[in-house]
Structures are given as structure tokens and as C-alpha cells.
Coordinates of C-alpha atoms in Angstrom, one line a residue:
Chain A
X1 CA -40.2 -175.8 -27.0
X2 CA -42.3 -173.5 -24.9
X3 CA -40.6 -170.1 -24.6
X4 CA -40.9 -168.1 -21.4
X5 CA -43.3 -165.3 -22.0
X6 CA -42.1 -161.7 -21.9
X7 CA -38.4 -162.6 -22.4
X8 CA -37.5 -159.1 -23.3
X9 CA -39.3 -155.7 -23.3
X10 CA -39.7 -155.9 -27.1
X11 CA -41.3 -159.3 -26.9
X12 CA -45.0 -159.8 -26.7
X13 CA -46.1 -162.1 -24.0
X14 CA -46.6 -165.5 -25.4
X15 CA -44.1 -165.2 -28.3
X16 CA -40.9 -166.8 -29.2
X17 CA -38.0 -164.5 -30.1
X18 CA -37.9 -164.7 -33.8
X19 CA -36.0 -163.4 -36.8
X20 CA -35.5 -159.9 -38.1
X21 CA -37.4 -158.1 -40.8
X22 CA -36.7 -159.1 -44.3
X23 CA -36.3 -162.5 -45.9
X24 CA -37.0 -164.5 -42.8
X25 CA -36.6 -168.3 -43.1
X26 CA -39.5 -170.0 -41.3
X27 CA -38.5 -172.0 -38.3
X28 CA -39.4 -175.7 -38.2
X29 CA -43.0 -176.3 -37.3
X30 CA -42.6 -179.8 -35.8
X31 CA -45.9 -180.9 -37.2
X32 CA -47.8 -178.0 -35.5
X33 CA -50.5 -176.7 -37.7
X34 CA -51.3 -173.1 -38.4
X35 CA -54.6 -173.6 -36.7
X36 CA -52.8 -174.8 -33.6
X37 CA -50.6 -171.7 -33.5
X38 CA -53.9 -169.7 -33.8
X39 CA -55.3 -171.6 -30.8
X40 CA -52.2 -170.7 -28.8
X41 CA -52.3 -167.1 -29.8
X42 CA -56.0 -166.8 -28.8
X43 CA -55.4 -168.6 -25.5
X44 CA -52.6 -166.1 -24.7
X45 CA -55.2 -163.3 -24.9
X46 CA -56.6 -164.5 -21.5
X47 CA -53.2 -165.0 -19.8
X48 CA -53.1 -163.1 -16.5
X49 CA -56.8 -162.1 -16.7
X50 CA -57.7 -163.7 -13.3
X51 CA -61.2 -164.5 -12.3
X52 CA -63.2 -163.0 -15.2
X53 CA -65.5 -164.3 -17.9
X54 CA -63.7 -165.4 -21.1
X55 CA -66.1 -164.9 -24.0
X56 CA -64.7 -166.4 -27.2
X57 CA -66.6 -166.2 -30.5
X58 CA -65.8 -168.8 -33.1
X59 CA -64.2 -172.3 -32.9
X60 CA -60.5 -171.4 -32.5
X61 CA -61.0 -168.7 -29.9
X62 CA -63.3 -171.1 -28.0
X63 CA -60.6 -173.8 -28.0
X64 CA -58.1 -171.2 -27.0
X65 CA -60.2 -170.0 -24.0
X66 CA -60.7 -173.6 -22.8
X67 CA -57.0 -174.2 -23.2
X68 CA -56.1 -171.1 -21.2
X69 CA -58.6 -172.2 -18.4
X70 CA -57.0 -175.7 -18.3
X71 CA -53.5 -174.5 -18.1
X72 CA -52.2 -171.0 -17.3
X73 CA -55.5 -169.1 -16.4
X74 CA -57.4 -171.6 -14.2
X75 CA -59.6 -168.9 -12.6
X76 CA -61.3 -168.0 -15.9
X77 CA -65.1 -168.4 -16.2
X78 CA -66.4 -170.0 -19.4
X79 CA -69.9 -170.2 -20.8
X80 CA -71.5 -173.0 -22.8
X81 CA -72.5 -170.4 -25.4
X82 CA -76.0 -170.4 -23.9
X83 CA -77.0 -169.4 -20.4
X84 CA -74.6 -171.6 -18.3
X85 CA -71.2 -171.0 -16.9
X86 CA -69.3 -174.3 -17.2
X87 CA -66.2 -176.0 -16.0
X88 CA -63.5 -177.5 -18.3
X89 CA -65.5 -180.7 -18.5
X90 CA -68.7 -178.8 -19.5
X91 CA -70.5 -179.3 -16.1
X92 CA -72.4 -176.2 -15.0
X93 CA -71.1 -173.9 -12.2
X94 CA -73.4 -170.9 -12.8
X95 CA -76.2 -169.2 -14.6
X96 CA -75.6 -166.4 -17.1
X97 CA -78.6 -165.5 -19.2
X98 CA -78.3 -162.6 -21.7
X99 CA -79.5 -160.0 -19.3
X100 CA -76.9 -160.9 -16.7
X101 CA -74.3 -161.2 -19.4
X102 CA -74.9 -157.6 -20.5
X103 CA -74.6 -156.4 -16.9
X104 CA -71.4 -158.4 -16.5
X105 CA -70.1 -156.6 -19.6
X106 CA -70.7 -153.2 -18.1
X107 CA -69.1 -154.3 -14.8
X108 CA -66.0 -155.0 -16.8
X109 CA -65.2 -158.5 -15.6
X110 CA -65.1 -160.0 -19.0
X111 CA -62.7 -160.3 -21.9
X112 CA -64.3 -161.0 -25.2
X113 CA -62.8 -162.1 -28.4
X114 CA -65.1 -161.0 -31.2
X115 CA -65.0 -161.5 -35.0
X116 CA -64.5 -158.7 -37.4
X117 CA -65.7 -158.4 -41.0
X118 CA -63.6 -155.2 -41.2
X119 CA -61.0 -153.9 -38.8
X120 CA -58.9 -150.7 -39.2
X121 CA -55.6 -149.3 -38.0
X122 CA -56.9 -148.1 -34.7
X123 CA -59.0 -151.2 -34.0
X124 CA -62.4 -149.9 -35.1
X125 CA -64.4 -153.0 -36.0
X126 CA -67.4 -153.6 -38.2
X127 CA -69.8 -156.6 -38.4
X128 CA -72.8 -154.5 -39.4
X129 CA -72.7 -153.9 -43.1
X130 CA -70.4 -153.3 -46.0
X131 CA -70.8 -150.2 -48.1
X132 CA -73.0 -147.2 -47.3
X133 CA -75.0 -147.8 -44.1
X134 CA -78.1 -146.1 -45.6
X135 CA -78.2 -148.7 -48.3
X136 CA -75.5 -151.3 -47.8
X137 CA -74.0 -153.3 -50.6
X138 CA -73.9 -156.2 -48.2
X139 CA -75.9 -156.3 -45.0
X140 CA -74.2 -158.4 -42.3
X141 CA -75.2 -159.0 -38.7
X142 CA -75.7 -155.6 -37.2
X143 CA -73.5 -154.0 -34.5
X144 CA -74.6 -156.5 -31.9
X145 CA -72.7 -155.9 -28.6
X146 CA -69.7 -154.1 -30.2
X147 CA -70.5 -150.6 -28.9
X148 CA -71.1 -151.7 -25.3
X149 CA -68.3 -154.3 -25.2
X150 CA -65.6 -151.9 -26.4
X151 CA -66.4 -149.2 -23.9
X152 CA -66.6 -151.5 -20.9
X153 CA -64.4 -154.6 -21.0
X154 CA -61.3 -155.7 -22.9
X155 CA -62.1 -156.7 -26.5
X156 CA -59.8 -158.7 -28.6
X157 CA -60.5 -159.7 -32.2
X158 CA -60.2 -162.9 -34.2
X159 CA -59.8 -162.9 -38.0
X160 CA -59.5 -166.4 -39.6
X161 CA -58.7 -165.0 -43.0
X162 CA -56.4 -162.1 -43.0
X163 CA -56.8 -160.0 -46.1
X164 CA -57.0 -156.4 -47.3
X165 CA -60.8 -156.8 -47.4
X166 CA -60.8 -157.3 -43.6
X167 CA -57.8 -155.1 -42.6
X168 CA -59.0 -151.9 -44.2
X169 CA -58.0 -148.2 -43.9
X170 CA -61.4 -147.2 -42.6
X171 CA -64.3 -149.5 -41.6
X172 CA -67.7 -148.8 -43.2
X173 CA -69.6 -148.8 -39.9
X174 CA -68.0 -148.6 -36.5
X175 CA -69.6 -151.0 -34.1
X176 CA -66.6 -151.9 -32.0
X177 CA -64.9 -148.7 -31.0
X178 CA -61.2 -148.2 -31.9
X179 CA -58.6 -146.1 -30.0
X180 CA -59.0 -143.0 -32.2
X181 CA -62.8 -143.1 -32.0
X182 CA -62.8 -143.6 -28.2
X183 CA -60.3 -140.7 -27.7
X184 CA -62.5 -138.4 -29.8
X185 CA -65.6 -139.4 -27.8
X186 CA -64.0 -138.5 -24.4
X187 CA -63.4 -139.9 -21.0
X188 CA -66.6 -142.0 -20.8
X189 CA -65.4 -143.8 -23.8
X190 CA -61.7 -144.2 -23.0
X191 CA -62.1 -145.0 -19.3
X192 CA -62.4 -148.7 -19.6
X193 CA -61.5 -149.1 -23.3
X194 CA -58.8 -151.6 -24.2
X195 CA -58.1 -153.8 -27.2
X196 CA -55.4 -156.2 -26.0
X197 CA -54.8 -158.0 -29.2
X198 CA -55.9 -159.1 -32.7
X199 CA -55.2 -162.6 -33.8
X200 CA -55.4 -163.6 -37.4
X201 CA -54.3 -166.7 -39.3
X202 CA -51.1 -164.9 -40.1
X203 CA -50.1 -163.4 -36.7
X204 CA -50.8 -161.5 -33.6
X205 CA -51.3 -157.7 -33.5
X206 CA -51.5 -155.2 -30.8
X207 CA -51.8 -151.4 -30.4
X208 CA -48.6 -150.9 -28.4
X209 CA -47.5 -147.8 -30.4
X210 CA -47.5 -144.2 -29.4
X211 CA -50.7 -143.4 -31.3
X212 CA -52.3 -146.7 -30.6
X213 CA -52.2 -147.8 -34.2
X214 CA -51.8 -151.5 -35.0
X215 CA -48.5 -153.2 -34.6
X216 CA -47.3 -156.6 -35.7
X217 CA -46.6 -158.4 -32.4
X218 CA -45.8 -161.9 -33.6
X219 CA -45.8 -164.0 -36.7
X220 CA -47.2 -167.5 -36.7
X221 CA -44.3 -169.8 -37.8
X222 CA -44.4 -170.3 -41.5
X223 CA -45.6 -166.7 -42.2
X224 CA -43.4 -163.8 -43.4
X225 CA -43.6 -160.1 -42.7
X226 CA -44.1 -159.5 -46.4
X227 CA -47.1 -161.8 -46.4
X228 CA -48.7 -159.9 -43.6
X229 CA -48.0 -156.5 -45.0
X230 CA -49.4 -157.5 -48.4
X231 CA -52.6 -158.8 -46.8
X232 CA -53.1 -155.6 -44.7
X233 CA -54.9 -152.6 -46.3
X234 CA -53.3 -150.0 -44.0
X235 CA -49.8 -149.1 -42.8
X236 CA -48.9 -151.5 -40.1
X237 CA -46.1 -150.9 -37.6
X238 CA -43.5 -153.6 -38.0
X239 CA -40.8 -153.7 -35.4
X240 CA -37.2 -154.4 -36.4
X241 CA -37.4 -157.8 -34.7
X242 CA -40.6 -159.6 -35.0
X243 CA -41.0 -162.7 -32.7
X244 CA -42.8 -165.8 -33.7
X245 CA -45.9 -166.9 -31.9
X246 CA -44.8 -169.3 -29.3
X247 CA -44.8 -173.0 -29.7
X248 CA -47.4 -175.1 -27.9
X249 CA -46.0 -177.3 -25.2
X250 CA -46.4 -181.1 -25.9
X251 CA -49.0 -181.2 -23.1
X252 CA -50.9 -178.3 -24.7
X253 CA -50.8 -179.9 -28.1
X254 CA -52.1 -183.1 -26.8
X255 CA -54.9 -181.3 -25.0
X256 CA -55.9 -179.5 -28.1
X257 CA -55.8 -182.6 -30.3
X258 CA -57.2 -185.2 -27.9
X259 CA -59.5 -183.3 -25.5
X260 CA -60.5 -179.9 -26.7
X261 CA -60.9 -180.4 -30.4
X262 CA -60.7 -184.1 -31.4
X263 CA -62.9 -183.5 -34.4
X264 CA -60.5 -180.9 -35.8
X265 CA -62.9 -178.0 -36.0
X266 CA -59.8 -175.8 -35.9
X267 CA -58.6 -177.1 -39.2
X268 CA -61.8 -176.2 -40.9
X269 CA -61.5 -172.6 -39.7
X270 CA -57.8 -172.2 -40.6
X271 CA -56.0 -174.4 -43.1
X272 CA -52.3 -175.3 -43.4
Chain B
X1 CA -108.9 -163.5 -12.3
X2 CA -110.2 -163.2 -15.8
X3 CA -109.8 -165.7 -18.5
X4 CA -107.7 -164.0 -21.2
X5 CA -107.4 -166.9 -23.6
X6 CA -107.9 -166.2 -27.2
X7 CA -106.8 -167.4 -30.6
X8 CA -103.7 -166.0 -32.4
X9 CA -106.0 -164.3 -34.9
X10 CA -108.0 -162.7 -32.1
X11 CA -104.8 -161.3 -30.5
X12 CA -103.7 -159.9 -33.8
X13 CA -107.1 -158.4 -34.5
X14 CA -106.5 -156.1 -31.6
X15 CA -103.4 -154.6 -33.3
X16 CA -103.5 -151.8 -35.8
X17 CA -101.4 -150.8 -38.7
X18 CA -98.7 -148.3 -37.8
X19 CA -98.3 -149.8 -34.3
X20 CA -95.0 -150.1 -32.5
X21 CA -94.6 -153.8 -31.8
X22 CA -92.1 -155.5 -29.6
X23 CA -91.3 -159.1 -30.4
X24 CA -89.7 -161.3 -27.7
X25 CA -87.1 -164.1 -28.0
X26 CA -83.6 -163.7 -29.3
X27 CA -82.3 -164.4 -32.8
X28 CA -83.9 -167.7 -33.8
X29 CA -84.8 -168.6 -30.2
X30 CA -88.3 -168.7 -28.7
X31 CA -89.8 -166.3 -31.1
X32 CA -93.6 -166.0 -31.0
X33 CA -93.9 -167.4 -34.6
X34 CA -97.5 -168.5 -34.4
X35 CA -98.4 -164.9 -33.6
X36 CA -96.1 -163.6 -36.4
X37 CA -97.9 -166.0 -38.8
X38 CA -101.2 -164.6 -37.6
X39 CA -99.9 -161.2 -38.3
X40 CA -98.9 -162.3 -41.8
X41 CA -102.5 -163.5 -42.4
X42 CA -103.8 -160.1 -41.3
X43 CA -103.7 -156.9 -43.3
X44 CA -101.7 -155.1 -40.6
X45 CA -98.8 -153.2 -42.0
X46 CA -96.6 -150.1 -41.5
X47 CA -95.2 -151.6 -38.3
X48 CA -92.3 -150.3 -36.2
X49 CA -90.8 -153.6 -35.0
X50 CA -88.6 -153.7 -31.9
X51 CA -86.7 -157.0 -31.7
X52 CA -83.5 -158.9 -31.0
X53 CA -84.1 -160.0 -34.6
X54 CA -84.6 -163.4 -36.0
X55 CA -87.0 -164.9 -38.6
X56 CA -89.8 -162.7 -37.0
X57 CA -88.0 -159.7 -38.6
X58 CA -87.2 -161.7 -41.8
X59 CA -90.7 -162.8 -42.4
X60 CA -92.4 -159.5 -41.7
X61 CA -89.8 -157.7 -43.8
X62 CA -90.2 -160.1 -46.6
X63 CA -94.0 -159.6 -46.5
X64 CA -93.5 -155.8 -46.6
X65 CA -95.1 -155.2 -43.2
X66 CA -92.2 -153.3 -41.5
X67 CA -91.8 -149.6 -42.0
X68 CA -89.1 -149.2 -39.3
X69 CA -87.0 -151.7 -37.4
X70 CA -85.3 -151.1 -34.1
X71 CA -82.7 -153.8 -33.6
X72 CA -79.1 -154.6 -32.8
X73 CA -78.9 -157.5 -35.2
X74 CA -81.0 -160.0 -37.2
X75 CA -79.8 -163.6 -37.3
X76 CA -80.9 -167.2 -37.5
X77 CA -78.1 -168.2 -35.1
X78 CA -77.0 -171.4 -36.8
X79 CA -77.3 -169.5 -40.1
X80 CA -75.6 -166.2 -39.2
X81 CA -77.3 -163.9 -41.7
X82 CA -81.1 -163.5 -41.9
X83 CA -81.7 -163.6 -45.7
X84 CA -84.9 -161.5 -45.9
X85 CA -83.6 -158.9 -43.5
X86 CA -80.5 -158.6 -45.7
X87 CA -82.5 -158.3 -48.8
X88 CA -84.7 -155.6 -47.3
X89 CA -81.7 -153.6 -46.2
X90 CA -79.9 -154.0 -49.4
X91 CA -82.9 -152.9 -51.4
X92 CA -83.4 -149.9 -49.1
X93 CA -86.9 -150.9 -48.2
X94 CA -86.4 -150.9 -44.4
X95 CA -85.9 -147.9 -42.1
X96 CA -83.5 -149.0 -39.4
X97 CA -82.7 -147.7 -35.9
X98 CA -79.5 -149.7 -35.4
X99 CA -78.5 -149.8 -31.8
X100 CA -76.4 -152.0 -29.6
X101 CA -77.8 -155.0 -27.7
X102 CA -77.3 -153.3 -24.3
X103 CA -78.8 -150.0 -25.5
X104 CA -81.8 -151.9 -26.7
X105 CA -82.2 -153.5 -23.2
X106 CA -81.8 -150.1 -21.5
X107 CA -84.4 -148.6 -23.8
X108 CA -86.9 -151.3 -22.8
X109 CA -86.0 -150.8 -19.1
X110 CA -86.5 -147.0 -19.4
X111 CA -90.0 -147.7 -20.9
X112 CA -90.8 -150.3 -18.2
X113 CA -89.8 -147.8 -15.5
X114 CA -91.7 -144.9 -17.1
X115 CA -88.5 -142.9 -17.6
X116 CA -87.8 -140.9 -20.8
X117 CA -84.3 -142.3 -21.0
X118 CA -81.5 -144.1 -19.2
X119 CA -77.8 -143.2 -19.3
X120 CA -75.7 -145.9 -20.9
X121 CA -71.9 -146.4 -21.4
X122 CA -72.4 -147.6 -25.0
X123 CA -72.9 -146.0 -28.3
X124 CA -70.5 -143.0 -28.0
X125 CA -67.5 -143.4 -30.2
X126 CA -69.3 -145.7 -32.5
X127 CA -71.3 -145.1 -35.7
X128 CA -74.5 -145.9 -33.8
X129 CA -74.4 -142.1 -33.1
X130 CA -73.9 -141.3 -36.8
X131 CA -76.7 -143.4 -38.1
X132 CA -79.1 -142.3 -35.3
X133 CA -78.7 -138.6 -35.3
X134 CA -81.7 -138.3 -33.0
X135 CA -79.7 -139.9 -30.1
X136 CA -78.8 -137.4 -27.4
X137 CA -76.1 -137.6 -24.7
X138 CA -76.4 -136.7 -21.1
X139 CA -73.6 -135.5 -18.7
X140 CA -73.5 -136.9 -15.2
X141 CA -74.5 -134.4 -12.6
X142 CA -72.0 -136.0 -10.3
X143 CA -68.2 -135.9 -10.4
X144 CA -66.7 -139.3 -10.5
X145 CA -65.1 -140.1 -7.2
X146 CA -61.9 -141.5 -8.6
X147 CA -61.4 -139.4 -11.7
X148 CA -63.1 -136.1 -10.7
X149 CA -64.7 -136.1 -14.2
X150 CA -68.4 -135.7 -15.1
X151 CA -68.7 -138.3 -17.8
X152 CA -71.0 -138.0 -20.8
X153 CA -73.2 -141.0 -21.7
X154 CA -75.8 -141.8 -24.3
X155 CA -79.3 -141.0 -23.1
X156 CA -80.9 -144.1 -24.5
X157 CA -84.6 -143.1 -25.1
X158 CA -87.3 -145.3 -23.8
X159 CA -88.5 -148.0 -26.3
X160 CA -92.2 -147.7 -25.5
X161 CA -94.2 -150.4 -27.2
X162 CA -97.9 -150.3 -28.2
X163 CA -97.9 -154.0 -28.0
X164 CA -95.6 -156.9 -27.2
X165 CA -95.7 -160.5 -28.5
X166 CA -93.8 -163.2 -26.7
X167 CA -93.8 -167.0 -26.6
X168 CA -93.2 -169.1 -23.4
X169 CA -93.4 -172.8 -22.4
X170 CA -96.5 -172.6 -20.2
X171 CA -99.1 -170.1 -19.1
X172 CA -102.3 -170.1 -17.2
X173 CA -105.5 -168.6 -18.5
X174 CA -104.9 -165.4 -16.6
X175 CA -101.6 -164.7 -18.3
X176 CA -99.0 -165.9 -15.8
X177 CA -96.2 -167.1 -18.2
X178 CA -93.5 -169.6 -17.4
X179 CA -90.3 -170.3 -19.2
X180 CA -88.6 -173.7 -18.7
X181 CA -85.5 -173.2 -20.9
X182 CA -82.2 -171.8 -19.7
X183 CA -82.7 -168.2 -20.7
X184 CA -85.6 -165.8 -20.1
X185 CA -84.3 -163.6 -22.8
X186 CA -86.1 -160.2 -22.3
X187 CA -89.7 -161.4 -22.6
X188 CA -90.9 -160.0 -19.3
X189 CA -89.3 -156.7 -20.1
X190 CA -91.0 -156.5 -23.4
X191 CA -94.3 -157.0 -21.7
X192 CA -93.5 -154.4 -19.0
X193 CA -92.5 -151.9 -21.7
X194 CA -95.7 -152.4 -23.6
X195 CA -99.2 -151.0 -23.3
X196 CA -100.6 -154.4 -24.2
X197 CA -99.0 -157.8 -24.4
X198 CA -100.0 -161.1 -25.9
X199 CA -98.4 -164.3 -24.7
X200 CA -98.5 -167.5 -26.7
X201 CA -97.4 -170.7 -25.0
X202 CA -96.8 -174.3 -25.8
X203 CA -99.5 -175.4 -23.3
X204 CA -102.1 -173.6 -21.1
X205 CA -102.2 -175.3 -17.7
X206 CA -104.0 -174.6 -14.4
X207 CA -102.3 -172.1 -12.2
X208 CA -101.5 -174.7 -9.6
X209 CA -99.9 -176.8 -12.3
X210 CA -97.2 -174.2 -13.0
X211 CA -95.2 -174.8 -9.8
X212 CA -95.8 -178.5 -9.4
X213 CA -92.7 -179.5 -11.4
X214 CA -90.8 -176.2 -11.7
X215 CA -89.6 -173.7 -9.2
X216 CA -91.4 -170.3 -8.8
X217 CA -88.6 -168.3 -10.4
X218 CA -89.6 -169.8 -13.8
X219 CA -92.7 -167.7 -13.6
X220 CA -91.3 -165.0 -15.8
X221 CA -94.4 -163.0 -16.9
X222 CA -97.0 -161.6 -14.5
X223 CA -100.7 -161.6 -15.6
X224 CA -101.0 -157.8 -14.8
X225 CA -98.8 -157.2 -17.8
X226 CA -100.8 -159.5 -20.1
X227 CA -103.9 -158.9 -22.2
X228 CA -104.2 -162.1 -24.1
X229 CA -103.1 -165.7 -23.8
X230 CA -102.8 -167.9 -26.8
X231 CA -102.3 -171.7 -26.7
X232 CA -100.0 -172.4 -29.6
X233 CA -98.2 -175.8 -29.4
X234 CA -95.1 -175.5 -31.6
X235 CA -95.9 -171.8 -31.6
X236 CA -92.2 -170.9 -31.8
X237 CA -91.6 -173.2 -34.8
X238 CA -89.1 -173.2 -36.5
X239 CA -87.2 -171.4 -33.8
X240 CA -86.2 -173.2 -30.6
X241 CA -88.4 -173.5 -27.5
X242 CA -86.4 -175.7 -25.2
X243 CA -87.1 -178.0 -23.4
X244 CA -90.3 -178.4 -25.5
X245 CA -88.5 -178.5 -28.8
X246 CA -85.2 -177.6 -30.4
X247 CA -84.9 -175.5 -33.5
X248 CA -86.0 -177.2 -36.6
X249 CA -82.7 -176.8 -38.4
X250 CA -83.6 -178.4 -41.7
X251 CA -86.8 -176.4 -42.0
X252 CA -84.8 -173.2 -41.1
X253 CA -82.4 -174.1 -43.9
X254 CA -85.4 -174.4 -46.2
X255 CA -86.7 -171.0 -45.1
X256 CA -83.3 -169.4 -45.6
X257 CA -82.9 -170.8 -49.1
X258 CA -86.3 -170.8 -50.7
X259 CA -87.6 -167.7 -52.5
X260 CA -90.0 -165.9 -50.2
X261 CA -93.1 -166.1 -52.5
X262 CA -92.7 -169.8 -52.8
X263 CA -92.2 -170.3 -49.1
X264 CA -95.2 -168.1 -48.3
X265 CA -97.4 -169.9 -50.8
X266 CA -96.5 -173.3 -49.6
X267 CA -96.5 -172.7 -45.8
X268 CA -98.3 -169.5 -45.0
X269 CA -101.3 -169.5 -47.2
X270 CA -103.6 -171.1 -44.6
X271 CA -104.1 -171.0 -40.9
X272 CA -101.8 -172.3 -38.2
X273 CA -103.1 -175.9 -38.5
X274 CA -102.4 -175.7 -42.3
X275 CA -98.9 -174.5 -41.5
X276 CA -98.3 -177.5 -39.3
X277 CA -99.6 -179.9 -41.8
X278 CA -97.5 -178.4 -44.6
X279 CA -94.4 -178.6 -42.4
X280 CA -95.1 -182.2 -41.6
X281 CA -95.6 -183.0 -45.2
X282 CA -92.3 -181.4 -46.1
X283 CA -90.5 -183.3 -43.5
X284 CA -92.0 -186.6 -44.7
X285 CA -90.9 -185.8 -48.3
X286 CA -87.3 -185.4 -46.9
X287 CA -87.2 -188.7 -45.1

């Protein structure tokens, strides 16, 4: 059952009209795993993006990007994770070394899905360090490309383990710029700033609220609103009717299982 | 065309403590590790290291040689977090200028172009500005055609380097350097941004040899930017240097898990040949 996207104004593209807030019985999952709903939710991030570079980070976003390219977003460009642009079968169609990748970011023709060690209400993201920056309790990667990405091309986020440790009131070090920080920094920051969606193992989130704070856009089947709220460390906007993340079509499911991820990397990233 | 060949130790002997040193490669890819190992054998310290950080940063930090690091990250790629960089940050022993990947590139470009800064649409709105209070902004002298706004950008200061160390696949004796892998990283830019540059390579070949099997656009580094050429087969070990060799993943895992003093004693106590012998012996033990 593949629902038509955007069925009503309240429905997020790529979601199935669901049940209302409260004790929501989960719909049947027809053997579809949580990881597979995550793949669908990630793939949907690139729907309608046209001829741009899809930059997924992590196994499930990568499977999602390739699924989008094979199905509803055939014009997407994909990388091999190194310096090559590749087709769905992995054969090269272009060269994209780091220096050109950075120029492509500032040109804006890219939609990246990054990870987040911390993410707050307005979409500020941290992969740099936990604790005080001067002397962190836990040093992580560093800001990497977060600052340039978020000011120049759409940036979505992927969180495989949704918890109050990740979804925090305020991130310790802003690498990826959120809506409030961009607004405070002025037009050079807001001009091309956009965070289309956040996908976690529990659901899909966007910033389609008046103040651009995070909103629950869809629940993955099998997840309740209460579960999401309990795992989120800030006040989340929860609409009266929360749709479910849409079902994969039989063809999509076969593609994920047989072609894109026959070894089941997705199940190692998200269980259940 | 002068012969610039020298040993790794000779290259390092031209550096001084307190120097600002750019190190090429990216993460755990094509790092000039033989030159880094030579640095570790020297007494040079108090370095300002400018790097897309990998085990070069980790080792120099573990050995206490870095006063200040300029970097957007430090990673071992297949092992996301660089353990010695982490330890140095968590113990507070490292001064860090943490900037974004693109800001870093623009800083090198500014230096290479003899500009004091370049405007970048990156950094503002993020905590890069908070943790680098010295970063300034610049407002465009032009109104944007579509918005009518004069936008304000970060004025990324030039990252001027006293010296650069890079590792490539081939070079001639004059310092023309060739990469044969898929990505040049920013090694030419490091050399252009530096007063002096030392290029190690898997193999030194005759100039004519460079373009016999590979197209001219693989000639990444020009000799006018190079002061020394070091032949160092396996000189990027344990990082990757494709197509000559992939990353030595099992050895990298050892590096990431072994306490630094033990690692240094077993593998870094002698010269480069001793290092290779010790690595071979370790691999034999594993098989």
C-alpha cells in the first residue's frame, strides 16, 4: 500500500494518513522492518529535488538515496563516497574530488543528510564535542562541513537512535546552523538555509511551524507519539493528527532487500 | 633543474620548533606519515599544525609536539574518532582553532593568493565564531542584484604556512609531484600556501616517466613550490595511498587501541626502516 504523497495539506509528503494523538494502535507492518521504514523516510528527503547531488551519510541514508534515484528521483547525482559520481549500478559518470565537492556545496546544488550527535529544537546540530568546548567531556569529530553545508544547501539529518541525549534543549557546540541561529546571524546566513527534515528510528520531523521549531511529521509504524515525546529532550510540536511514514511499495521493498542492501546493513543500524 | 632529493630526516632538520606546519592528505588518506615519523624522531616541538586531521594529528598530539591545531576534524575514517586527538582535547593539552572544512580551504587559498582573507558563506550562525573570537566578518561592498542586500560574510584569514608536508605517488628529483589516486585532496594548495614544502613519494622517477602511463593532469605539484623531495615507499603507511596501497586497516586498529607509549616504543623507536620491519613482524605475528 503506497499512499499518494501530499494527500492533504496537513500530511507530510511521503506519509500515510495515520491515527490521532493518544493511545494509537499501530497499523499492521506486513513484515516491513523499522529499518525499511527509515530507508523510505530518508529516500523521501530527496523527492522532487531534481538534478542535484544527494549526499547521504550513514548506511540507511545511503540506501535511501539510491532508492530515490532508482525510483522517483531519477535525475539525482550520487557519489561512491570517494571522488566519483556514480550511476545506480556503481559505474562512474563524473569526478567529484573534495575541492569540487566544497564548491558544489556553496553553489547549492546538493542536499546532504548528515548525522547528529546532538540536535535541538531549531535544528542546530553538533558532531564536534560534548560538554564545554574549551575542555570537552567527550571530543567527537569536529564541526566538519556543518557550518558551510547549512548556510548553502539543504541539510537533513539522520539519527539512528532517537533519545534525549541526542534531541537536546541546546546543543553544546553549534556546527550545523539551526533556524534560530541563522535568523540571528542575518541575511547571509538565512538566504539559502533550509533544513527539510530530520529522520530518526522513531519518525520524521520537520520545521513547518511558525517559529521553525521542530514538529513531528510522521511516525514510523509501530511507534507511538508518547514514545517519541519521551525520547525527545525538548518540547516538540505534535499535530492533532500524526500520519504514519508511508509503506514501501512491493517493488521498493524488493529493491531494498535484493539489490540495494542484500547484506542487511540497514538492520545493523536500526533494529526491530 | 636542481636535484632536491633528500632524506626524511634531512627534510625535518630544516624545520624549527614553533613553526606553522601544514600537513596534506585528508583524514586517514595519503598522509605524509614517513615525514611525520621523522618529525617524531626529531626534537621539534611547539608546532602549529594545520591539517584535515588524521593520524598525523593524533601521533604528534600524543607525542606532545602540537601547541596549536587548526582543523575542521580529526578522524581515522574507518574508525571515526582519532583516539589521541580525543585524549589531547579531553585533557585540555591542545589549543584548537576549530573551523569548517570549507573555511579551511579558503584560508589556504587566501594564503596561496597572497590575500589577507577571503569572504566565505560559512561560519556565521555557528559556534565556530564563538570559539574563535578572533574571526572577523566583512560586509560586501556590492548590493546583491536580487535581494538589494549587502551581505555579511566571515573574512576567513589566510592560513599562511611556514612549511608544508605532503605525500604523493610519484615525483621527479626536481619536485614535480604526481597523484595517481582519485582525489588530489588539497596537497598542491598546501604547497602553494607555504614558504617551504617537502614532498615525499612512493617512488622517484625520471621526469619523462611521469607522463608515460598517466595523463598530465595527474601532475599535481609543481617544482617551483617544492624545496625537498623524499623517496619514501610506503611513506603514507598506515593511511591509504591508492593505487599504490590501501589503508592498513588492521594496523590502524592496533594504533587506535594500543596505549601510545607502547606503540611508540615498539614501532617508532628506530628509523623508517626499523618501522617497516616492526610492522612486518607484527603482521607476521597476526597471520
